[in-house]
Short mmCIF file of C-alpha atoms in Angstrom, two decimals:
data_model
loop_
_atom_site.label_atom_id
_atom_site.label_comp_id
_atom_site.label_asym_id
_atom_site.label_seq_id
_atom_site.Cartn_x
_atom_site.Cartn_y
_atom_site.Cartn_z
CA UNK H 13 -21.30 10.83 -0.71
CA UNK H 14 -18.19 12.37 1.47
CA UNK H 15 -15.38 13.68 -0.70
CA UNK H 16 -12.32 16.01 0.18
CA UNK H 17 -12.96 18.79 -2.73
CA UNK H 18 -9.97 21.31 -3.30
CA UNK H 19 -11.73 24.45 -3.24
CA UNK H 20 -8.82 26.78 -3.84
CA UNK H 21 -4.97 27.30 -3.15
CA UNK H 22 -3.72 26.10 -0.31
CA UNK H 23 -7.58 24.99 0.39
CA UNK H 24 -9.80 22.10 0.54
CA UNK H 25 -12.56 20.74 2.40
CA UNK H 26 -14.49 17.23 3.04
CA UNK H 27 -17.95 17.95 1.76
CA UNK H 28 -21.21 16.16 0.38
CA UNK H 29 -21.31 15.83 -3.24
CA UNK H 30 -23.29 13.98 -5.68
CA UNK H 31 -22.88 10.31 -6.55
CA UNK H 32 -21.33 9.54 -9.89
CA UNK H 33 -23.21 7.53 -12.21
CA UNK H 34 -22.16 5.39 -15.11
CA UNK H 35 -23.03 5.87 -18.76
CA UNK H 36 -22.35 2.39 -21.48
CA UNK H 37 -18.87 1.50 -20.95
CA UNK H 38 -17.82 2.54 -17.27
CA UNK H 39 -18.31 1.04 -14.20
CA UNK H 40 -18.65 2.93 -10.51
CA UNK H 41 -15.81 1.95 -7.99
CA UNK H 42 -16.37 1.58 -4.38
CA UNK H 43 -13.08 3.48 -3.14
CA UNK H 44 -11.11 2.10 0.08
CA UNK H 45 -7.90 3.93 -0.78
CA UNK H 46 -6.11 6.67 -2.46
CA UNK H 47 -2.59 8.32 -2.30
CA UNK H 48 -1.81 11.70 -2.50
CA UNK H 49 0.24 12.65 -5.66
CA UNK H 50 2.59 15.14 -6.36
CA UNK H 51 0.44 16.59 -9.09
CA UNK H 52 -1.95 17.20 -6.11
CA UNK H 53 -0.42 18.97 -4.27
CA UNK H 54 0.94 21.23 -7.31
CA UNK H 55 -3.08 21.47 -7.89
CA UNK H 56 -3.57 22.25 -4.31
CA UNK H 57 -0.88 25.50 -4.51
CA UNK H 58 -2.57 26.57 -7.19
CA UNK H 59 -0.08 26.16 -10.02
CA UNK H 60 -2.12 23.96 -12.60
CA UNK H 61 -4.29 25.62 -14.53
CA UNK H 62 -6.00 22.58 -15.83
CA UNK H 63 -7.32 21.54 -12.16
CA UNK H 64 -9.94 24.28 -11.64
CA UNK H 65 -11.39 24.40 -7.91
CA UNK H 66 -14.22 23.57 -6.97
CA UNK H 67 -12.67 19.61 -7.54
CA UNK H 68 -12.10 16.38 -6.16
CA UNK H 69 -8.42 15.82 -6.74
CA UNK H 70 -7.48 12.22 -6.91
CA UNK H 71 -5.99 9.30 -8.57
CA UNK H 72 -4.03 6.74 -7.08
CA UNK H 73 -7.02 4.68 -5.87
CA UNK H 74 -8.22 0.88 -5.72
CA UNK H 75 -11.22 -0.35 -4.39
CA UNK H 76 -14.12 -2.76 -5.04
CA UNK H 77 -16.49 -2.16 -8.62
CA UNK H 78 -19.71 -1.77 -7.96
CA UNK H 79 -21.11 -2.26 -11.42
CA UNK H 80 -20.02 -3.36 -14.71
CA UNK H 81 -17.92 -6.11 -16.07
CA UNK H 82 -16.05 -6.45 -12.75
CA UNK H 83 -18.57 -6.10 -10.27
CA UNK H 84 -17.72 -7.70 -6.74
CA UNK H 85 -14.30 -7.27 -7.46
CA UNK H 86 -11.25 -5.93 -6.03
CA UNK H 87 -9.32 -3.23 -8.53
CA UNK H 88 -7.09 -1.09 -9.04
CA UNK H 89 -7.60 1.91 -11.17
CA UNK H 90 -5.40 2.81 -14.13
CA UNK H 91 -6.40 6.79 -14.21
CA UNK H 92 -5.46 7.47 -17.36
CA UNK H 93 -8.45 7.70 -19.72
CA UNK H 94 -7.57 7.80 -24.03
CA UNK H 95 -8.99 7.74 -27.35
CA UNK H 96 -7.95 4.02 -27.77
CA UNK H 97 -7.95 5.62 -31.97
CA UNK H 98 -5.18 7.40 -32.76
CA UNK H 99 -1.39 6.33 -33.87
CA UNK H 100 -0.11 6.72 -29.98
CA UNK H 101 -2.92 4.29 -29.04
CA UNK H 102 -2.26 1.69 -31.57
CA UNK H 103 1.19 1.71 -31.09
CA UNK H 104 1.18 1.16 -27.13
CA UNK H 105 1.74 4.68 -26.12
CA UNK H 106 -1.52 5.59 -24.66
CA UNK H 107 0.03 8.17 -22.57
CA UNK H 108 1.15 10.59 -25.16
CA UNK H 109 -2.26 10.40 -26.46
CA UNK H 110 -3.42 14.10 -27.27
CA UNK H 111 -6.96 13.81 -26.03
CA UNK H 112 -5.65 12.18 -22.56
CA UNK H 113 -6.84 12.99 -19.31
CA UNK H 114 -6.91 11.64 -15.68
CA UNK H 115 -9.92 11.41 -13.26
CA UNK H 116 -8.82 14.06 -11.11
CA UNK H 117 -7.86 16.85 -13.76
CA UNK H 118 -11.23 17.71 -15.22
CA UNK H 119 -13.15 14.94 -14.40
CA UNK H 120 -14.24 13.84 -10.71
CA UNK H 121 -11.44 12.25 -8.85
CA UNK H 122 -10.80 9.69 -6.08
CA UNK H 123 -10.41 11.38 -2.79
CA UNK H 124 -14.23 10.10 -2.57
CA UNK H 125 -16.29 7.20 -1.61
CA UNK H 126 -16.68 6.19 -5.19
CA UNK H 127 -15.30 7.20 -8.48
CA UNK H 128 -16.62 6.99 -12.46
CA UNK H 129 -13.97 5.30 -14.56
CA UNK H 130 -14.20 3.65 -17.77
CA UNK H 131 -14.30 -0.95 -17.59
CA UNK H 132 -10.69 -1.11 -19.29
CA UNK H 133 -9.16 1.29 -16.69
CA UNK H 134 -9.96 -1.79 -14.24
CA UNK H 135 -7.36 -4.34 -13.05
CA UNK H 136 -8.34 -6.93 -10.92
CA UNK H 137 -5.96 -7.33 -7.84
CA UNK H 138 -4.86 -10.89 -6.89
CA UNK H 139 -6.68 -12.24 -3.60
CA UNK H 140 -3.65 -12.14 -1.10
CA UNK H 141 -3.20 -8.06 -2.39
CA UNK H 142 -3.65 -5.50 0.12
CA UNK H 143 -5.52 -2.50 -1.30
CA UNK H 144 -3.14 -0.30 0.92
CA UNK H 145 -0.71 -2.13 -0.95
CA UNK H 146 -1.95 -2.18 -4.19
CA UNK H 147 -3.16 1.82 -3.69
CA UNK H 148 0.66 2.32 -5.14
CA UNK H 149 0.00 1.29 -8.31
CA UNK H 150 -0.26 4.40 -10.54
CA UNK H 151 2.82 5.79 -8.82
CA UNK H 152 4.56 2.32 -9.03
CA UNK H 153 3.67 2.93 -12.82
CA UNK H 154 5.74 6.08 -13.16
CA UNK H 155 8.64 4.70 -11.81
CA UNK H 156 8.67 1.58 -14.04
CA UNK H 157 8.26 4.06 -17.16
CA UNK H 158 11.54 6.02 -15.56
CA UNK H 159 13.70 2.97 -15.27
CA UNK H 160 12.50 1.41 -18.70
CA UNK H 161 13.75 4.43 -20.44
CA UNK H 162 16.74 4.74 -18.59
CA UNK H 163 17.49 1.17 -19.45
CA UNK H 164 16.72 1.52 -22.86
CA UNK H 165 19.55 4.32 -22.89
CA UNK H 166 21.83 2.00 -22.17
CA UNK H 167 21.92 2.48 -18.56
CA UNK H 168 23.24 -0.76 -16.93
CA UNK H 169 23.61 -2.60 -13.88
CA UNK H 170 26.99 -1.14 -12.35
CA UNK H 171 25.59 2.34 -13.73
CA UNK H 172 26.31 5.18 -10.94
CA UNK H 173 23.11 6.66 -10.18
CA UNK H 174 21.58 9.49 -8.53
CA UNK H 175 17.72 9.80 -8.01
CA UNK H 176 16.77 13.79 -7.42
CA UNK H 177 14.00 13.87 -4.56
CA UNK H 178 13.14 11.34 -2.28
CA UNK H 179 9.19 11.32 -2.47
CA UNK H 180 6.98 8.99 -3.48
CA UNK H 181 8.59 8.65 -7.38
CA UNK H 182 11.95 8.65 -6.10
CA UNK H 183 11.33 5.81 -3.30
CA UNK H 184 9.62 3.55 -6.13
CA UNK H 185 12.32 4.73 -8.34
CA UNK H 186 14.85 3.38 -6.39
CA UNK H 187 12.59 -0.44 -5.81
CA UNK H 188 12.31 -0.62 -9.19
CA UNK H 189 15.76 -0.38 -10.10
CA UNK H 190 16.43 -3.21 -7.53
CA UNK H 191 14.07 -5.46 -8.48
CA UNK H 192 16.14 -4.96 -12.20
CA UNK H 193 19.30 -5.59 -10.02
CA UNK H 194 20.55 -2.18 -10.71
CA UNK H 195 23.28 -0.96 -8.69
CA UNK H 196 21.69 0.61 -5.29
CA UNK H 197 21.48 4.67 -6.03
CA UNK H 198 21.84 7.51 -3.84
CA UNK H 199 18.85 9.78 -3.57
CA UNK H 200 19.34 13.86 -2.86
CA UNK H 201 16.63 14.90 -0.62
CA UNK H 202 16.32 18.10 2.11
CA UNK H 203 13.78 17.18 4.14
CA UNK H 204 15.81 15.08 7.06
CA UNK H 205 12.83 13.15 7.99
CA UNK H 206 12.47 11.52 4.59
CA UNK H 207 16.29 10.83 4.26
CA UNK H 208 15.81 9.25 8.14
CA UNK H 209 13.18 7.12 6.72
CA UNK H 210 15.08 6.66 3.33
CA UNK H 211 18.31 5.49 5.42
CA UNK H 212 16.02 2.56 7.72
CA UNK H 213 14.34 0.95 4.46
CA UNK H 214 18.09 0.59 3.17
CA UNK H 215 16.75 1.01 -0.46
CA UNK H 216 19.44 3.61 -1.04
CA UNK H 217 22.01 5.96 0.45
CA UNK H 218 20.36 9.37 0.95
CA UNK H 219 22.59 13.03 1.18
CA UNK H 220 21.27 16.63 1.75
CA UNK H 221 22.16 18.43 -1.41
CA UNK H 222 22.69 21.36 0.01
CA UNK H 223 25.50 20.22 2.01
CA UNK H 224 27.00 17.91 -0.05
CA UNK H 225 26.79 17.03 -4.15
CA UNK H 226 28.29 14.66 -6.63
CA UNK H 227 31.73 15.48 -8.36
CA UNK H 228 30.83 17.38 -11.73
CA UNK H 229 30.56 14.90 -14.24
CA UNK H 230 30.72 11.53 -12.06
CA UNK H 231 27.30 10.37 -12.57
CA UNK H 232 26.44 7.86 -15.26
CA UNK H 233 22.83 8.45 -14.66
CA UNK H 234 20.24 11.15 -13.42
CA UNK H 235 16.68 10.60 -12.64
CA UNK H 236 15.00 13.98 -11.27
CA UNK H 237 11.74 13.14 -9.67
CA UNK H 238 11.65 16.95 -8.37
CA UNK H 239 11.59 18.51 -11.91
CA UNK H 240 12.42 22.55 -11.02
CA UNK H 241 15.29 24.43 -11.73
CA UNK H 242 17.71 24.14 -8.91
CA UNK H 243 17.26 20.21 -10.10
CA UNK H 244 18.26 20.20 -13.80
CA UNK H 245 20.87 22.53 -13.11
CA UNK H 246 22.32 20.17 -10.56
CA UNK H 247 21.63 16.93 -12.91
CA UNK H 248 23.55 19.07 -15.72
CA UNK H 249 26.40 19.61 -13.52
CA UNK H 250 26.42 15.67 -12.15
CA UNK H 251 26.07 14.05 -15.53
CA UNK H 252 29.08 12.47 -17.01
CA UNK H 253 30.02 13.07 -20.63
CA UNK H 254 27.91 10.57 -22.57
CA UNK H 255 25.41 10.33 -19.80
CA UNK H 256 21.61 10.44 -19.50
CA UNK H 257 19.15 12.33 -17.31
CA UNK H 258 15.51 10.82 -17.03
CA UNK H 259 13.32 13.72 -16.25
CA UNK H 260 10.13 13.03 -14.14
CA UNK H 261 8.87 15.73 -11.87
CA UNK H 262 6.86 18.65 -13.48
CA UNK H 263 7.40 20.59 -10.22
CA UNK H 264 7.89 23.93 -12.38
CA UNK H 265 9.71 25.25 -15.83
CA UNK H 266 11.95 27.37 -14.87
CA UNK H 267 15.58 27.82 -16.15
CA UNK H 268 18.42 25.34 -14.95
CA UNK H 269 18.83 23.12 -17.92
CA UNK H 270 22.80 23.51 -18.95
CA UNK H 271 21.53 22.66 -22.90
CA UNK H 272 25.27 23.83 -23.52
CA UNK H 273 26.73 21.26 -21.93
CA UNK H 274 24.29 18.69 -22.73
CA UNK H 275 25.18 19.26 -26.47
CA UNK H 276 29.21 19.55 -25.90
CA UNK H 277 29.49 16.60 -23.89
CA UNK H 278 26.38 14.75 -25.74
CA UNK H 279 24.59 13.94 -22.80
CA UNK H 280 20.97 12.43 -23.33
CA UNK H 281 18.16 14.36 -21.89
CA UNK H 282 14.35 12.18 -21.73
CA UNK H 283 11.04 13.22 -20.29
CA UNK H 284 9.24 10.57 -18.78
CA UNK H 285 5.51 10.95 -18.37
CA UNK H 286 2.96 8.52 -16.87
CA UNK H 287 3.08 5.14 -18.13
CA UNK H 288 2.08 2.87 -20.84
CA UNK H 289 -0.87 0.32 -19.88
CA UNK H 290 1.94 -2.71 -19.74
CA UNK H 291 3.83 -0.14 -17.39
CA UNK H 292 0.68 -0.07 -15.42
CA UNK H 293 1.09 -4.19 -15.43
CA UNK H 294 4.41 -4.09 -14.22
CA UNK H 295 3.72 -1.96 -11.27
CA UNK H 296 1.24 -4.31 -10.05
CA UNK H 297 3.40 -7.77 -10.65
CA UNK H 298 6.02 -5.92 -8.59
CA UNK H 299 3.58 -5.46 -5.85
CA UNK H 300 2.18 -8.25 -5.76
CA UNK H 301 5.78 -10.02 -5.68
CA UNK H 302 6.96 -7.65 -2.72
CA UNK H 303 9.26 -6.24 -5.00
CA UNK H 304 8.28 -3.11 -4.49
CA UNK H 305 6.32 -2.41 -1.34
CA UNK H 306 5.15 0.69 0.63
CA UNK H 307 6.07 -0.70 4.24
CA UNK H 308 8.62 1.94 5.95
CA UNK H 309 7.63 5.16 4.02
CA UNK H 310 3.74 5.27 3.58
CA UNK H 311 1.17 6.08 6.39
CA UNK H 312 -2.55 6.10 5.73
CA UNK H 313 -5.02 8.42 7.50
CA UNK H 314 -8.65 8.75 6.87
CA UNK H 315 -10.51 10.69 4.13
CA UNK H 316 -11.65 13.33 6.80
CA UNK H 317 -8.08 14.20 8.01
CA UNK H 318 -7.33 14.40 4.44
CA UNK H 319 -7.28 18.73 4.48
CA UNK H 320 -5.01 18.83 7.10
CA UNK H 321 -2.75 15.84 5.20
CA UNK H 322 -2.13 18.37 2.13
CA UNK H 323 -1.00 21.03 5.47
CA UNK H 324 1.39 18.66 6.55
CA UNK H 325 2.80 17.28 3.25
CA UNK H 326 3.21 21.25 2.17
CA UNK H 327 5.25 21.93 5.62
CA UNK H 328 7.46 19.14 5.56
CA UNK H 329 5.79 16.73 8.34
CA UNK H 330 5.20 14.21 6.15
CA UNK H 331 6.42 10.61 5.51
CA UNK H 332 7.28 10.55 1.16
CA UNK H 333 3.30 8.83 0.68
CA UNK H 334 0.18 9.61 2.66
CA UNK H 335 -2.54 7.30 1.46
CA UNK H 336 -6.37 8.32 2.39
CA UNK H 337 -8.38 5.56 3.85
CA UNK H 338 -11.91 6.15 1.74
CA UNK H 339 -13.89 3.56 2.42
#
């Protein structure tokens, strides 16, 4: 089968590989979509040491299962693989599971005509669904973990907010919160044709934060969906006393986190990572509501201009999703 396989920073390459095939317990996926994630391109620049090349990178997909429980259906894949047996698990929290993984870490992922996952990563999308549609998913999934944590800070509806990045997270970020009738956010983001396309879908003012910033202390809360340094030290600045900052992106770990002034002015500081498998639910009722909907800042290109997709994304020429066409 065809698959784009990263081969090495800054590198990858549509090639031939070998067909997955299921073991007891997991079905094969005929793929039609997939987005590109963040986390692939930090793969793709060679800064994740748990993504060793050769690989197919991958995990935002949906497409039709080919065997198993669901066969003949349309699904969307929940990536996130557990142990379904340990106290995270039984309590809801698959995702801080310590034996997780994702199909495209260190197992075969979804930039490929078909993919191995196991039956209960499977989710049957409703019949007027588009997969294009429904390939948001997984992201959709990170955002509604963001927002349920910031709402379960205390974060309310006339909160002031201010979403760091405007990519993929930051865009669903920014739906979720109005489909919880949040006040509408302004989003920080450098790259002018993603604040262009931020400003048309009217989901939320946009500014260049490198001309412009929030008063010190004026924000009530912070979601970075960039995740480096330059960000936490601006969401430590922006952060009101008795504030919160969600933190999403895992862009890199380098110094910027003020924990002084976190701890004199007791403002809250939360990692949010993946999603819970009712987080994963949520995602796809908003989506298949249209309360949260990829029309205005997604494009889809086929698997074999995927290579030169990662070029553009890396060099700024790219709209905040690009979703391959697979199938």
């Amino acid at each position: 089968m065809k698959a784009l396989v990263y081969t090495g920073t800054n590198s990858s390459e549509l090639r031939d590989v070998e067909a997955p095939v299921a073991a007891g317990g997991q079905s094969i996926v005929d793929l039609s979509f997939c987005g590109i994630c963040g986390s692939d391109m930090h793969a793709w620049h060679g800064h994740d040491e748990r993504r060793i090349p050769p690989l197919v990178l991958g995990h935002e997909a949906v497409g039709t299962a080919l065997t198993g429980p669901l066969a003949g259906r349309r699904v969307a894949v929940n990536p996130l693989m557990t142990c379904n047996d340990c106290p995270a698990c039984d309590s809801g929290n698959h995702h801080l599971c310590g034996t997780r993984e994702l199909i495209g870490m260190r197992y075969p992922g979804a930039f490929a005509e078909k993919v191995m996952v196991p039956d209960a990563n499977l989710t049957v999308l409703a019949d007027h669904m588009s997969f294009s549609e429904a390939a948001l998913a997984e992201p959709a999934a990170v955002a509604v973990r963001a927002v349920e944590i910031a709402a379960g800070t205390g974060a309310t509806a006339d909160s002031r907010i201010v979403i760091l990045g405007g990519g993929a997270i930051g865009v669903l970020v920014a739906q979720v919160l109005a489909a919880r009738s949040f006040a509408r956010p302004r989003i920080a983001e450098t790259n002018a044709l993603r604040r262009g396309m931020l400003e048309n879908i009217g989901i939320a003012g946009s500014y260049d934060p490198r001309e412009e910033t929030p008063e010190d202390g004026s924000v009530d809360l912070v979601i970075d969906c960039v995740g480096m340094g330059a960000t936490r030290a601006a969401a430590s600045a922006m952060a009101r006393p008795g504030g919160v900052i969600v933190h999403v992106g895992l862009l890199d770990n380098e110094p910027g986190l003020d924990t002084r002034r976190l701890t004199l002015q007791e403002i809250g500081f939360f990692g949010a990572y993946c999603y819970r498998h009712q987080d994963f639910a949520t995602a796809l009722d908003l989506l298949t509501g249209g309360k949260v909907t990829g029309e205005g800042w997604t494009e889809i290109r086929p698997l074999d201009d995927g290579a030169q997709a990662f070029i553009d994304i890396d060099q700024g020429r790219a709209p905040p999703k690009i979703i391959l066409a697979t199938g």
